[in-house]
mmCIF file of C-alpha atoms in Angstrom:
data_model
loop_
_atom_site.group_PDB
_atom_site.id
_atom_site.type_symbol
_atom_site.label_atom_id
_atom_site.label_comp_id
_atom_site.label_asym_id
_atom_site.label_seq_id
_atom_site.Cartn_x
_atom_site.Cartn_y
_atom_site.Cartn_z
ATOM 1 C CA UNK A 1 153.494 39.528 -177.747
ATOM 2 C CA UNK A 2 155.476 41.059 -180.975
ATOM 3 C CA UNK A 3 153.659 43.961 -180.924
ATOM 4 C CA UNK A 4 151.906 45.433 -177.694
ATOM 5 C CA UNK A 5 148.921 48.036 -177.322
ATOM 6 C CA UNK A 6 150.137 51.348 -179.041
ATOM 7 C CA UNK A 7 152.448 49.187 -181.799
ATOM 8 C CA UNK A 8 155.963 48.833 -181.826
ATOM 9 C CA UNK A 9 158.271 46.806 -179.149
ATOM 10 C CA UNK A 10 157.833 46.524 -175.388
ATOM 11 C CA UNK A 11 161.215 48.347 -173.506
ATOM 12 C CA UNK A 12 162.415 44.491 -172.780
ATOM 13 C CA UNK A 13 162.257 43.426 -176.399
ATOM 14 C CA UNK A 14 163.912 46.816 -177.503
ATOM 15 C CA UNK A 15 167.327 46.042 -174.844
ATOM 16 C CA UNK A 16 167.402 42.637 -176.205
ATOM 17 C CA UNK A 17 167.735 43.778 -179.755
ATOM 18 C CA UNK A 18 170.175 46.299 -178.820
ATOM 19 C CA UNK A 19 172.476 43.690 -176.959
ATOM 20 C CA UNK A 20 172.233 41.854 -180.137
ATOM 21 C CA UNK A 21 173.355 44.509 -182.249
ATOM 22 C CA UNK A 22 176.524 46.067 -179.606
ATOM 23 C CA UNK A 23 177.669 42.507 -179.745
ATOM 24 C CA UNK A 24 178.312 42.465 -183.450
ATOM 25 C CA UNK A 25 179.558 46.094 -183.491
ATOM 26 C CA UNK A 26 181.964 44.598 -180.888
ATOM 27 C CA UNK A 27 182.855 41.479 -183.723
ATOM 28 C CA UNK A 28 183.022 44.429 -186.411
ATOM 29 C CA UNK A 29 185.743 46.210 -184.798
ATOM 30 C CA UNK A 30 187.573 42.655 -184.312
ATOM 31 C CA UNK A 31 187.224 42.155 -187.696
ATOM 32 C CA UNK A 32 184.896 39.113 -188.183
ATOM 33 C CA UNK A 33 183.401 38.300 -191.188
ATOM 34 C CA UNK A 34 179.530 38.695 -191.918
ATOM 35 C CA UNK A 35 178.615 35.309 -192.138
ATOM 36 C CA UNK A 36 180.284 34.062 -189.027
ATOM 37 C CA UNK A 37 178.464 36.853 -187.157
ATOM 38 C CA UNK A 38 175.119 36.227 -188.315
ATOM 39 C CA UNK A 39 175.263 32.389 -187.686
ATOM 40 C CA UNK A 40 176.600 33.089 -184.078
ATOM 41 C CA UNK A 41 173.906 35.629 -182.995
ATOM 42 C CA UNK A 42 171.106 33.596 -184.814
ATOM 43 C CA UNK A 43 170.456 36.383 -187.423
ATOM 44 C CA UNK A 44 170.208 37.259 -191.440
ATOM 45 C CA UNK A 45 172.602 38.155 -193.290
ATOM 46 C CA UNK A 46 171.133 41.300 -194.300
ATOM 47 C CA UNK A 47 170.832 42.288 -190.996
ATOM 48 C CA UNK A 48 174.505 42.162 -190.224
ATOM 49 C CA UNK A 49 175.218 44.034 -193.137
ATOM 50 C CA UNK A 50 172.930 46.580 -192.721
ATOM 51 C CA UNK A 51 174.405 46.725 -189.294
ATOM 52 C CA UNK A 52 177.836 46.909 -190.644
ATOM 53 C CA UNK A 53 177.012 49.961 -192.682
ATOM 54 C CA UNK A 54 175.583 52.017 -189.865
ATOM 55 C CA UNK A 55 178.472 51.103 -187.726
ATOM 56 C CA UNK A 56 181.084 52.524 -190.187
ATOM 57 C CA UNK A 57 178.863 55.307 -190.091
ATOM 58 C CA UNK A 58 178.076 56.238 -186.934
ATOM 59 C CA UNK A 59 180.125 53.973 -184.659
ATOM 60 C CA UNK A 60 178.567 51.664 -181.900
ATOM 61 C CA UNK A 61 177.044 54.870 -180.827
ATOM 62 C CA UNK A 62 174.252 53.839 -184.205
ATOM 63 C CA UNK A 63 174.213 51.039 -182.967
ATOM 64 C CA UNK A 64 171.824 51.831 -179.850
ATOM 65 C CA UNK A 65 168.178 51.560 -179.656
ATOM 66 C CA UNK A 66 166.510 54.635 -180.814
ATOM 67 C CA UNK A 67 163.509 54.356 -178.606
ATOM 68 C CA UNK A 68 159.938 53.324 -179.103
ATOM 69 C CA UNK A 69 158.452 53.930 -182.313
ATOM 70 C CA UNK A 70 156.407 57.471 -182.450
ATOM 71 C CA UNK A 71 152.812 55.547 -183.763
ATOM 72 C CA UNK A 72 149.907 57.556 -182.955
ATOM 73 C CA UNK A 73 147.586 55.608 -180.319
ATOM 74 C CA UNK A 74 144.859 56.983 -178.174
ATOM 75 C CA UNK A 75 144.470 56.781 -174.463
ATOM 76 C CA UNK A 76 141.843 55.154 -172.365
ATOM 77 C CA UNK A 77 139.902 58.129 -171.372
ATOM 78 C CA UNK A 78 139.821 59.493 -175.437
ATOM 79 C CA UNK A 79 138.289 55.796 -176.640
ATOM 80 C CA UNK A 80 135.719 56.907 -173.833
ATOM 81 C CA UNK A 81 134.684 59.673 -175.698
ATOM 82 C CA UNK A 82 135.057 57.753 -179.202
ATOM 83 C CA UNK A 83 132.604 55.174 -177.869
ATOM 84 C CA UNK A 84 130.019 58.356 -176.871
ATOM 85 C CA UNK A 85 130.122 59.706 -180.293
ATOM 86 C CA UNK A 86 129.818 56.274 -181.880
ATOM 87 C CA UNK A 87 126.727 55.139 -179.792
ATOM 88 C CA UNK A 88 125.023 58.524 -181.198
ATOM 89 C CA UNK A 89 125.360 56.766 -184.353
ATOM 90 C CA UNK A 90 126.504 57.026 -187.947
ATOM 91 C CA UNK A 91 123.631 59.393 -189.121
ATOM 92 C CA UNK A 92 124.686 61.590 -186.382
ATOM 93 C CA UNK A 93 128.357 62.002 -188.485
ATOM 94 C CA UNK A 94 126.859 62.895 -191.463
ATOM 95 C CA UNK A 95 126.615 59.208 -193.193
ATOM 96 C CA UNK A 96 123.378 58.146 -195.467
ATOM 97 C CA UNK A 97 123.249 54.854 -193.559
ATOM 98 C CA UNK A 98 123.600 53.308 -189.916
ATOM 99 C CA UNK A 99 126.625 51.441 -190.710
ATOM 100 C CA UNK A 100 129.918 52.094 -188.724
ATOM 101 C CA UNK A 101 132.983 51.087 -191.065
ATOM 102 C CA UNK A 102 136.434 51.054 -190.301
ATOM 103 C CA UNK A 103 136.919 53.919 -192.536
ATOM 104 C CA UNK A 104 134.287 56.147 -191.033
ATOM 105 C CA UNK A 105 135.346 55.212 -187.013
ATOM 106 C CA UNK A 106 138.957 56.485 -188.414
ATOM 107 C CA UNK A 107 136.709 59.580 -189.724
ATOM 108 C CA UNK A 108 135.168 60.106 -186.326
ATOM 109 C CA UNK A 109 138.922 60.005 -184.851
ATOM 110 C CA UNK A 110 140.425 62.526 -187.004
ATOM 111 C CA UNK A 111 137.548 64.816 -186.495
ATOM 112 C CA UNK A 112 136.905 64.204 -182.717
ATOM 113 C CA UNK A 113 139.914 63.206 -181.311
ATOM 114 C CA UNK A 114 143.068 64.810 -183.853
ATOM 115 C CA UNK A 115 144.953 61.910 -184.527
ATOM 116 C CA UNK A 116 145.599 60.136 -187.129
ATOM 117 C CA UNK A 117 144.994 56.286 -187.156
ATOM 118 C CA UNK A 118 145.486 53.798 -189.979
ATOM 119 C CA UNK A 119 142.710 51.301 -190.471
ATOM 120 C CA UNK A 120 144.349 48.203 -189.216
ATOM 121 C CA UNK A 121 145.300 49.975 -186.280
ATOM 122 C CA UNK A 122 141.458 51.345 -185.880
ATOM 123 C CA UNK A 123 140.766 47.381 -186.595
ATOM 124 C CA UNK A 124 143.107 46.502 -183.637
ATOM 125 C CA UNK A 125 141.520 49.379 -181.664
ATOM 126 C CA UNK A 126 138.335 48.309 -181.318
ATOM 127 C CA UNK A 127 138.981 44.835 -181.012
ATOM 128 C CA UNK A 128 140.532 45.291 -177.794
ATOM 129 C CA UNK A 129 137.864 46.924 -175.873
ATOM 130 C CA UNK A 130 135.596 44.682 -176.848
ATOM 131 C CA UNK A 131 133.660 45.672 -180.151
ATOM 132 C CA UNK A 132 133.336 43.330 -183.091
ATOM 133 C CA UNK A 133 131.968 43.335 -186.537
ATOM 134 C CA UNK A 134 128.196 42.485 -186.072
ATOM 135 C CA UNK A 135 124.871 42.129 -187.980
ATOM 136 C CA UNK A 136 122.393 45.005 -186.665
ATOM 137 C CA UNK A 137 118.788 44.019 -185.089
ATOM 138 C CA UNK A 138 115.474 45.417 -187.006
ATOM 139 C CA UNK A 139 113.474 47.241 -184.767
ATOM 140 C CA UNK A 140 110.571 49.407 -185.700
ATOM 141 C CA UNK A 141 110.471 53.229 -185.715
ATOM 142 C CA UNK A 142 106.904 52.990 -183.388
ATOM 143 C CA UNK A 143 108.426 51.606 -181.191
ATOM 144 C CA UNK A 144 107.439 53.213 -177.593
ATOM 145 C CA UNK A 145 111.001 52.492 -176.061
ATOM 146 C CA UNK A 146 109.383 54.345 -172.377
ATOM 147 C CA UNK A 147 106.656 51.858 -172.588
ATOM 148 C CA UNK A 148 109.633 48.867 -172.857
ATOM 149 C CA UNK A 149 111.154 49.964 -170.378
ATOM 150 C CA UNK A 150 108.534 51.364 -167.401
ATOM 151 C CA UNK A 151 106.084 48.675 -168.030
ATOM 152 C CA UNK A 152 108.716 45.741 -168.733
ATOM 153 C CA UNK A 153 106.863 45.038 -171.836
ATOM 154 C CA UNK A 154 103.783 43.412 -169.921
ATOM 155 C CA UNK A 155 106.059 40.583 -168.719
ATOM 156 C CA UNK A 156 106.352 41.954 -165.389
ATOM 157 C CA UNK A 157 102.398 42.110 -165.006
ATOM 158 C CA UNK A 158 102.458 38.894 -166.008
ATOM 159 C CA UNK A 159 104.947 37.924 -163.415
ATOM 160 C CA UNK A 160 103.234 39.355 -160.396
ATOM 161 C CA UNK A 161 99.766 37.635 -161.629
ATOM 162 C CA UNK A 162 101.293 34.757 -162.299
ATOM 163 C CA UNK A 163 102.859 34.296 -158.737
ATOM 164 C CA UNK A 164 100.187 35.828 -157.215
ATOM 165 C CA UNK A 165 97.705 32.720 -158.492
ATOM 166 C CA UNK A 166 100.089 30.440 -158.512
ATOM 167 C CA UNK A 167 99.649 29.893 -162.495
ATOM 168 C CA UNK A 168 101.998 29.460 -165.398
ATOM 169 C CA UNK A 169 103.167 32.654 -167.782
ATOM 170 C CA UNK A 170 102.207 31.776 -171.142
ATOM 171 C CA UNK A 171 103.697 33.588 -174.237
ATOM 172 C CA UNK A 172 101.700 32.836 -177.525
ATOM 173 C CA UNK A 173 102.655 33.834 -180.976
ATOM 174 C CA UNK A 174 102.090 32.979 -184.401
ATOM 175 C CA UNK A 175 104.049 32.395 -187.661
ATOM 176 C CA UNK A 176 104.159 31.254 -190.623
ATOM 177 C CA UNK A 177 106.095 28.915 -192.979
ATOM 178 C CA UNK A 178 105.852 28.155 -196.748
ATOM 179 C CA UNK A 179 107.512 25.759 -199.209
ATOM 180 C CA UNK A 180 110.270 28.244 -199.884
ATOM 181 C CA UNK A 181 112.621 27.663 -197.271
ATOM 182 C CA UNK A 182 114.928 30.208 -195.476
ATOM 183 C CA UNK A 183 118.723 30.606 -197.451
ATOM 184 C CA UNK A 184 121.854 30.092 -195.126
ATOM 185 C CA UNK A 185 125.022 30.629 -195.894
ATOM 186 C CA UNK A 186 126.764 26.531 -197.315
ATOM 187 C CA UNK A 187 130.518 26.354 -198.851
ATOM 188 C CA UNK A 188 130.741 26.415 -202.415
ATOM 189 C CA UNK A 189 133.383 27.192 -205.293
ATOM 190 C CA UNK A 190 134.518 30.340 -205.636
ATOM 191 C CA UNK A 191 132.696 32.209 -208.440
ATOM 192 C CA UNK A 192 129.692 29.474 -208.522
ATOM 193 C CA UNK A 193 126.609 30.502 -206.051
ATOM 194 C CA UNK A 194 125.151 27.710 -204.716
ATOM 195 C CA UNK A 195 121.743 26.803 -206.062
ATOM 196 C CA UNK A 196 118.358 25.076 -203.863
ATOM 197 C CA UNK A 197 115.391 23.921 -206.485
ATOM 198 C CA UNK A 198 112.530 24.886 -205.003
ATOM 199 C CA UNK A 199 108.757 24.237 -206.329
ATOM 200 C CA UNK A 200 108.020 28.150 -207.535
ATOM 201 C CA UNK A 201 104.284 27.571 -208.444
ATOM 202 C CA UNK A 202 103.502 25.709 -205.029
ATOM 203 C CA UNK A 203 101.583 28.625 -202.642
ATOM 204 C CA UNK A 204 101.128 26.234 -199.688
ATOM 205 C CA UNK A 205 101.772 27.672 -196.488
ATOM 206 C CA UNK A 206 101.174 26.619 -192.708
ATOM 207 C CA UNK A 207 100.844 28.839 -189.944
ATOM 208 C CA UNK A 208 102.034 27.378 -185.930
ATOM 209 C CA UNK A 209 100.705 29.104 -183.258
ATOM 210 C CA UNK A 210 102.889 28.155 -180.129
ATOM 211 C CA UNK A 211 102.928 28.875 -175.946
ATOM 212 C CA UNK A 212 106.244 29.011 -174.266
ATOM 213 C CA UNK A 213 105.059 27.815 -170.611
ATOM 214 C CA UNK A 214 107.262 28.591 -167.616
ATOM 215 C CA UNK A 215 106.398 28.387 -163.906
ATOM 216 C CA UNK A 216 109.281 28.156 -160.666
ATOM 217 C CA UNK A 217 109.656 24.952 -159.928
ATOM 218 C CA UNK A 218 108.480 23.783 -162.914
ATOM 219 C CA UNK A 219 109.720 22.064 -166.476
ATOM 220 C CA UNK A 220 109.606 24.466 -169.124
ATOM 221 C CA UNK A 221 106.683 23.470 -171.985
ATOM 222 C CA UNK A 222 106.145 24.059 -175.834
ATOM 223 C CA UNK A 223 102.578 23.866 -176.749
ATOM 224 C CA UNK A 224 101.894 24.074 -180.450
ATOM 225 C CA UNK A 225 99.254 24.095 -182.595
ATOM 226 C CA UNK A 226 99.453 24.201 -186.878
ATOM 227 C CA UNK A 227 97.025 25.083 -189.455
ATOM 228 C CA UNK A 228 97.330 24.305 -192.454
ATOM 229 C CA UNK A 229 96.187 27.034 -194.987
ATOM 230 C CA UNK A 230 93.173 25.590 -197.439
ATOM 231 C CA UNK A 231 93.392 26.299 -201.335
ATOM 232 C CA UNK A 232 89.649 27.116 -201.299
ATOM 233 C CA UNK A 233 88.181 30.327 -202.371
ATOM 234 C CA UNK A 234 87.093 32.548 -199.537
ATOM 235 C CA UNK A 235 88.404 30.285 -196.834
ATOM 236 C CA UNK A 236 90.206 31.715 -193.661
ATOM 237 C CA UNK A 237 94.488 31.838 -193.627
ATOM 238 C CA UNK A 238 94.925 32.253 -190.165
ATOM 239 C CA UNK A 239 94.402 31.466 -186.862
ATOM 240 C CA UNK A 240 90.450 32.813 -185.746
ATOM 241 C CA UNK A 241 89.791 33.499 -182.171
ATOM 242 C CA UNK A 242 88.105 30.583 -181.410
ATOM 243 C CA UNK A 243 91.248 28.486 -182.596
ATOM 244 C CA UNK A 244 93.194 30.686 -179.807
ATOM 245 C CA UNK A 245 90.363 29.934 -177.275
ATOM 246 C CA UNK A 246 90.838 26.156 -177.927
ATOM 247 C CA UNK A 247 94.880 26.216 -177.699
ATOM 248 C CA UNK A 248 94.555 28.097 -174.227
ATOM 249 C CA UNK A 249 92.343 25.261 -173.109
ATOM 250 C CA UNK A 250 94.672 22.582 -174.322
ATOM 251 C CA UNK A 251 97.173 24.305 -172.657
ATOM 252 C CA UNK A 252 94.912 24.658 -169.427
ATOM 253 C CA UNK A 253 94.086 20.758 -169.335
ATOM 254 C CA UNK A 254 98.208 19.985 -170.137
ATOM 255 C CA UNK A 255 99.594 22.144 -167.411
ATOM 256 C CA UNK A 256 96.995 21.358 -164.850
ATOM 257 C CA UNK A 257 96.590 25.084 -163.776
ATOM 258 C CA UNK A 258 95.429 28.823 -163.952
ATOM 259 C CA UNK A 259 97.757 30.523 -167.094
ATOM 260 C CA UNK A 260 98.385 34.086 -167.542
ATOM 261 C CA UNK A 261 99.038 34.845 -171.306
ATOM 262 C CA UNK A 262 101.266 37.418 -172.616
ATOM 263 C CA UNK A 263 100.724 37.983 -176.150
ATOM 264 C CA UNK A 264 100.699 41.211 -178.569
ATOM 265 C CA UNK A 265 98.151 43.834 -179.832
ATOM 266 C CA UNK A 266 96.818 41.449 -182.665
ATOM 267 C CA UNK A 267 92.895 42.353 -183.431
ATOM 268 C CA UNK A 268 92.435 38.218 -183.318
ATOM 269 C CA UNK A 269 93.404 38.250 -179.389
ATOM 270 C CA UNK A 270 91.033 41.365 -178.965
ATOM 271 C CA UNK A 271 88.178 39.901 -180.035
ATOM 272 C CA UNK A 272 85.188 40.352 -178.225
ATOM 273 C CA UNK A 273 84.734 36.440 -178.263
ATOM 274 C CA UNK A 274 87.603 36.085 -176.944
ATOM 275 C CA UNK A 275 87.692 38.504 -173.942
ATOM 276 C CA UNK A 276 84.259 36.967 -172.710
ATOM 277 C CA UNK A 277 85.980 33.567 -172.253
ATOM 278 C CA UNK A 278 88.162 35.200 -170.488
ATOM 279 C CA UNK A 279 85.546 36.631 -167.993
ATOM 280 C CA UNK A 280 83.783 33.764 -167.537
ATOM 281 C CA UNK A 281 86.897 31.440 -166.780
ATOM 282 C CA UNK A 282 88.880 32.435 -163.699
ATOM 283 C CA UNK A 283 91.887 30.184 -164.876
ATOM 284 C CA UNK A 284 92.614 32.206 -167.680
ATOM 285 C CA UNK A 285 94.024 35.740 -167.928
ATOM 286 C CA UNK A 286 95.530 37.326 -170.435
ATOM 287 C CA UNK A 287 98.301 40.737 -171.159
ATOM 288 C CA UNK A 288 99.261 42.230 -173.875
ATOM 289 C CA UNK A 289 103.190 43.134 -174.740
ATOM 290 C CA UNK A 290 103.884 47.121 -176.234
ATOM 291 C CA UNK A 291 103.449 47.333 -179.532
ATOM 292 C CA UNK A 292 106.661 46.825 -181.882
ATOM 293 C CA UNK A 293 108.496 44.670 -179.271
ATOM 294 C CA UNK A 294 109.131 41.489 -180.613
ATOM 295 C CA UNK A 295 112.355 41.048 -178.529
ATOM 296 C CA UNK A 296 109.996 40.698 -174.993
ATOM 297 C CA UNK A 297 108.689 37.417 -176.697
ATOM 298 C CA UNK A 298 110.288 34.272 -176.221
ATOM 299 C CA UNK A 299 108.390 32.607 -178.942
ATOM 300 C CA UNK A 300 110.391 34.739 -181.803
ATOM 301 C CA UNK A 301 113.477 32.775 -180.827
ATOM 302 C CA UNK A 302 111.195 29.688 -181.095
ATOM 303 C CA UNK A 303 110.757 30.280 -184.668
ATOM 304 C CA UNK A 304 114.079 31.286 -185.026
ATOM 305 C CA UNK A 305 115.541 28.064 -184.302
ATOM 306 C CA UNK A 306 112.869 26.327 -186.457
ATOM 307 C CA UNK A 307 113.939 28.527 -189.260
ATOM 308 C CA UNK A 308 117.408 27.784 -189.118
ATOM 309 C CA UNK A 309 116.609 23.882 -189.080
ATOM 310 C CA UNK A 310 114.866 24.146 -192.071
ATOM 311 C CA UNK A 311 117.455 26.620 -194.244
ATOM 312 C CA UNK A 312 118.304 25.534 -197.312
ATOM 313 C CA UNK A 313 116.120 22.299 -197.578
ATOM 314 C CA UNK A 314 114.407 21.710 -200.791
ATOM 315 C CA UNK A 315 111.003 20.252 -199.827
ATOM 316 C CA UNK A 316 109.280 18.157 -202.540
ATOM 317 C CA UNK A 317 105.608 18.322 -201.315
ATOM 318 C CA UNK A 318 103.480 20.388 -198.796
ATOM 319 C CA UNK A 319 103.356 16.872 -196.438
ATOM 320 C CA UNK A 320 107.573 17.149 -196.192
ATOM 321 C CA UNK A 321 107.238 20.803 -194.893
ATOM 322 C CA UNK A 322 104.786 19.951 -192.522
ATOM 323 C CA UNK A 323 106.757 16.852 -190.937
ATOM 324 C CA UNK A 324 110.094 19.014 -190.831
ATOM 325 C CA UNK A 325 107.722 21.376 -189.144
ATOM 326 C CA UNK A 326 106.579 18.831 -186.419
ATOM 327 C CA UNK A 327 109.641 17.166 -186.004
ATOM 328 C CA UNK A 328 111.758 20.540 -185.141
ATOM 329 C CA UNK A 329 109.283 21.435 -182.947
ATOM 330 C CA UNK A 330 108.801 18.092 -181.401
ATOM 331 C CA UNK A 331 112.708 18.400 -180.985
ATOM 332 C CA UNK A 332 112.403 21.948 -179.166
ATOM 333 C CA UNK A 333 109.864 20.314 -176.771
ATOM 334 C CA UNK A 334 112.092 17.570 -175.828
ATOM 335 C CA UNK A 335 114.747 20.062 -175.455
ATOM 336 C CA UNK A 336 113.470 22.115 -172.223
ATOM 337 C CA UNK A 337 117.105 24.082 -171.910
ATOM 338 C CA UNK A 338 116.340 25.351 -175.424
ATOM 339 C CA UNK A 339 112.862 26.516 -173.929
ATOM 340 C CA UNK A 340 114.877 28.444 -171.062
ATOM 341 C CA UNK A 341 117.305 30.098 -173.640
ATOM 342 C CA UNK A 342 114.570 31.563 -175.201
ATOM 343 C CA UNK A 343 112.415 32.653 -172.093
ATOM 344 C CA UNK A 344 115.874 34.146 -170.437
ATOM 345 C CA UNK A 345 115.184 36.853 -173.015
ATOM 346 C CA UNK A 346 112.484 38.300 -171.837
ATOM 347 C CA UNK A 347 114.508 39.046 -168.388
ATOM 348 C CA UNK A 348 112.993 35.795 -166.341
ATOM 349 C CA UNK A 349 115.163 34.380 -163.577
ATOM 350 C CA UNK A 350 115.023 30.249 -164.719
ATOM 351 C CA UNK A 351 114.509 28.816 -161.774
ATOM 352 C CA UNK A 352 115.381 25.111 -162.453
ATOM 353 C CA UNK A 353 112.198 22.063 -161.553
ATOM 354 C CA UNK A 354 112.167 20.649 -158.692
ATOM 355 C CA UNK A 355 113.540 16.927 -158.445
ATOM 356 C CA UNK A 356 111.213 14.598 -157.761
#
């Protein structure tokens, strides 16, 4: 390692260098020329001559290692406190926005901690304990953080009920897709954007409601269901409840059990329709997440793997965004590790199927 935490030379590299140099104040005072000197001790030219110069100077007494280099650093214990003041967060510092730059974490450290950092050592800094450059997570202002975290965002309801009855845990949500598909970033000159054609007059959309299934024991499931949205005055763009009703019971008849649901606040699943299905069938039961807590649903990373599929393709006709649509989903299904991935993030423990 050239340079070490805190900068400069470690105390091994620093005697080595100062070997180097006694041995060709020892050559100077023999009289050896430059050249000869510097192709013997593996060196520059410029070196020996700069060497030369502080030797008829100072004598082999300039010769000697000064010591480590005096570069401000900051200890363990002060990064400690940086990191406190950092998770309060930028707005907290006076900045507009809740971005931490290198320029305003070297802020924080001249006003917190009195010393004086450059940015690429801030840059170095931070790299080694373990912070990176990042893109931040949305997450809504309503957002009842104490309800996340004492009721486990419904999930753990859903766990007990779910073991209790020996059914699956269903998560349902809904999204949906249109012919203008998500940008990603693609390689092009520098100077020249990239450009997709995309059909600008084309308003077709298709909304996917979809279950992530999981029970112990058990292969993880995808259940899916589309709807495609009709061009007709006055007719309905999204799911009703009776479309819900008949995806629980497809889901019901698939699984071969009693499923506890765990979906959010949406009026659809509230609908009194809805909730007297659910009282007259003892294999279904259903919980709802807190509000504004997207993360607790392992269906959002469904879609987000969909979505990424799909960036950046050009689709031609509404039939070609409906196929890429069933085939990346299809894909998912066939996939049940991807299934896990996404349920882990709602705090489940995987527990792998059973082998035959």
């Amino acid at each position: 390692m050239r340079y070490p935490e805190g900068g400069g030379l470690t105390a091994e590299r620093r005697a080595f260098r100062e070997g180097i140099r006694l041995q060709a104040g020892e050559r100077f005072a023999a009289g050896e020329k430059t050249a000869a000197i510097a192709k013997d001790l593996r060196v520059s030219v410029r070196s020996v001559e700069r060497w030369r110069r502080a030797w008829r100077e100072g004598g082999m007494e300039a010769l000697h290692s000064a010591g480590p280099a005096n570069s401000p650093t900051i200890t363990d214990a002060q990064f400690a406190v940086l990191e406190e003041e950092l998770g309060k967060g930028p707005a907290a510092h006076g900045f507009e926005d809740e971005r931490w730059t290198l320029t305003r974490v070297q802020t924080v450290i001249r006003r917190r901690l009195r010393v004086s950092l450059s940015v690429a050592t801030v840059w170095r800094l931070l790299k080694r304990h373990g912070w990176s450059w990042q893109a931040p997570a949305r997450r809504a202002l309503e957002r009842d953080e104490h309800a996340v975290e004492v009721e486990e965002g419904g999930v753990a309801a859903g766990k007990r009920l779910a073991a209790a009855s020996g059914a699956w845990i269903v998560f349902e949500d809904e999204a949906g897709f249109s012919m203008t598909p998500p940008r990603a970033r693609t390689w092009g000159r520098r100077g020249q954007t990239p450009v997709i054609r995309v059909r600008g007059r084309s308003r077709r959309r298709t909304s996917v409601a979809a279950l992530c299934c999981y029970k112990p024991g058990e292969r993880s499931r995808l259940i899916h269901r589309p709807r495609a949205h009709l061009r007709l005055k006055g007719a309905r763009k999204s799911f009703s409840w009776q479309d819900y009703r008949d995806l629980l019971v497809r889901a019901h008849i698939q699984l071969g059990g009693p499923i506890v649901v765990a979906w959010d606040n949406l009026n659809t699943h509230l609908a009194a329709g809805l909730k007297r299905y659910e009282a007259e069938h003892d294999w279904l039961t259903t919980v709802c997440l807190p509000p504004y807590a997207p993360d607790l649903n392992p269906v959002e990373a469904v879609w987000s793997l969909v979505r990424r599929a799909m960036a950046n393709t050009a689709f031609d006709t509404s039939d070609d965004l409906d196929r890429i649509l069933r085939r990346e989903l299809r894909r998912i299904q066939l996939r049940p590790d991807l299934v896990d991935g996404c349920l882990t993030v709602t705090g489940l423990a995987i527990t792998p199927p059973t082998p035959p």
